[in-house]
């Protein structure tokens, strides 16, 4: 099942309500929905942490097996990222996150697929930031066709950027729009 009510769910959550007529159990989709100081997702030794210095309301969604649950209605081969953070602002800001083992190319495809699948929703966001955390990455990933396709798709939908880190990735909400320095992948 591919959730068709993401926009309504986000709107309700950010206004302190819960979507009542949803096919997905709330616990399967939403990990947290509050103004905690750090929002974390982790899997098999990889993690992404958003430090919420502005103390804004952040919704942490599970995309894989949450917003998108493989069943007969989901086309075979549909790729999806692991997590989605929605940060409350005048217009919501989105952070798409993929925690991946060794294939940064597959991580980029999963992020791109999720961006495309929910492109109408993301067009309404203030910004969309794409994050991949991988154990090892492809050298010069910016030259990779999957990276190029994702970057082009992101630019056509909204403003934002792509950052890729190895194993652990912690960033402050104020650092989201800043281009990555240091270790470039």
XYZ file of C-alpha atoms in Angstrom:
185
model
C 0.000 0.000 0.000
C 1.247 3.429 -0.941
C -0.183 6.021 1.431
C -2.300 8.582 -0.384
C -2.897 10.724 2.701
C 0.612 11.960 3.527
C -0.276 15.621 3.026
C -3.347 15.331 5.285
C -1.376 13.384 7.874
C 1.396 16.006 7.976
C -1.124 18.832 8.273
C -2.969 17.086 11.104
C 0.198 16.110 13.007
C 1.636 19.617 12.825
C -1.605 21.023 14.201
C -1.633 18.542 17.088
C -4.277 16.201 15.683
C -4.080 12.662 14.380
C -5.463 11.532 11.050
C -8.511 9.428 11.893
C -9.352 7.673 8.638
C -6.007 6.196 7.651
C -5.441 2.654 6.419
C -2.040 2.469 8.120
C -1.683 2.072 11.855
C -0.158 5.319 13.169
C 2.532 3.363 15.071
C 3.761 1.797 11.808
C 4.202 5.174 10.112
C 5.142 7.654 12.800
C 8.146 7.087 15.038
C 7.793 10.466 16.762
C 5.944 13.740 16.373
C 7.109 16.479 18.742
C 9.751 19.158 19.351
C 12.489 16.930 20.802
C 16.041 18.266 20.659
C 17.369 15.398 18.524
C 15.558 13.138 16.061
C 17.413 9.899 15.308
C 17.014 6.997 12.957
C 19.392 4.053 12.940
C 19.828 0.671 11.349
C 22.650 -1.882 11.423
C 25.376 0.470 12.649
C 24.318 3.470 10.548
C 22.510 6.492 11.923
C 21.253 9.929 11.017
C 20.615 12.473 13.758
C 18.985 15.840 13.232
C 19.738 18.244 16.071
C 16.595 20.330 16.412
C 18.213 23.527 17.744
C 15.191 25.669 16.824
C 12.928 23.289 18.809
C 10.445 23.045 15.939
C 7.899 20.273 15.676
C 9.433 17.366 13.709
C 7.520 14.334 12.480
C 9.662 11.217 11.980
C 7.988 8.897 9.463
C 8.988 5.369 8.496
C 8.723 5.231 4.723
C 9.722 1.599 4.129
C 7.010 -0.555 5.771
C 5.264 2.562 7.073
C 4.097 5.019 4.435
C 4.835 2.418 1.763
C 4.004 -1.170 2.685
C 4.717 -3.788 0.019
C 1.521 -5.527 -1.042
C -0.363 -6.331 -4.266
C -1.156 -2.654 -4.884
C 2.518 -1.596 -4.895
C 4.140 -2.119 -8.298
C 6.914 -4.700 -8.222
C 10.331 -3.075 -7.988
C 9.054 0.097 -6.283
C 12.024 1.516 -4.409
C 11.648 3.638 -1.291
C 13.906 5.296 1.230
C 13.921 4.419 4.927
C 12.815 7.584 6.730
C 11.237 10.993 6.230
C 11.446 13.913 8.651
C 8.980 16.770 8.294
C 9.973 19.990 10.074
C 7.278 22.531 10.854
C 7.770 25.933 9.282
C 5.593 28.351 7.289
C 5.641 25.572 4.712
C 7.011 22.212 5.908
C 10.627 21.239 5.263
C 11.323 17.607 4.387
C 14.405 15.450 4.966
C 14.506 12.125 3.073
C 16.912 9.604 4.617
C 18.336 6.304 3.400
C 20.545 4.148 5.627
C 22.383 1.738 3.342
C 25.081 -0.895 3.550
C 27.551 -0.739 0.694
C 25.609 0.477 -2.328
C 25.435 4.253 -2.434
C 24.037 3.936 -5.968
C 21.056 1.908 -4.707
C 20.559 4.406 -1.864
C 20.399 7.236 -4.402
C 17.856 5.311 -6.514
C 15.667 4.674 -3.449
C 15.759 8.359 -2.477
C 14.976 9.413 -6.053
C 12.077 6.963 -6.286
C 10.529 8.281 -3.053
C 11.022 11.870 -4.214
C 9.259 11.040 -7.487
C 6.458 9.042 -5.861
C 5.531 11.943 -3.579
C 6.609 14.783 -5.892
C 3.265 16.623 -5.551
C 3.673 16.690 -1.769
C 7.333 17.743 -1.947
C 6.480 20.585 -4.359
C 4.460 22.100 -1.513
C 7.407 21.939 0.893
C 9.628 24.901 1.609
C 12.766 22.769 1.071
C 13.596 19.102 0.598
C 16.927 17.748 1.804
C 18.182 14.324 0.766
C 20.501 12.360 3.069
C 22.224 9.028 2.512
C 24.259 7.254 5.165
C 26.319 4.391 3.757
C 29.040 2.079 5.054
C 31.150 2.711 1.978
C 30.396 4.875 -0.980
C 31.259 5.019 -4.634
C 34.242 7.288 -5.277
C 33.249 10.535 -6.972
C 29.565 9.826 -6.425
C 28.622 13.197 -7.931
C 29.661 11.789 -11.307
C 27.434 8.738 -10.803
C 24.339 8.713 -13.076
C 22.091 7.940 -10.065
C 23.379 11.043 -8.263
C 22.960 13.189 -11.363
C 19.396 11.945 -11.885
C 18.485 12.551 -8.228
C 20.011 16.045 -8.261
C 18.133 16.940 -11.462
C 14.870 15.560 -10.058
C 15.309 17.410 -6.752
C 15.982 20.682 -8.580
C 12.864 20.233 -10.741
C 10.637 19.699 -7.695
C 11.941 22.121 -5.060
C 14.974 23.680 -3.446
C 17.295 21.576 -1.318
C 20.496 19.576 -1.465
C 21.971 16.105 -1.235
C 24.496 15.002 1.377
C 26.121 11.597 1.760
C 28.093 10.495 4.821
C 29.600 7.268 6.016
C 28.093 5.362 8.986
C 27.145 8.258 11.302
C 25.650 11.540 10.172
C 24.721 14.251 12.648
C 23.690 17.708 11.538
C 21.931 20.677 13.061
C 18.726 21.976 11.543
C 20.637 25.185 10.765
C 23.146 23.166 8.690
C 20.570 21.565 6.393
C 20.871 24.203 3.633
C 24.670 24.384 3.856
C 26.606 22.508 1.194
C 28.705 19.667 2.581
C 32.361 20.432 3.218
C 35.273 18.216 4.084
C 34.705 14.598 3.060
C 32.926 14.810 -0.259
C 31.638 11.643 -1.745
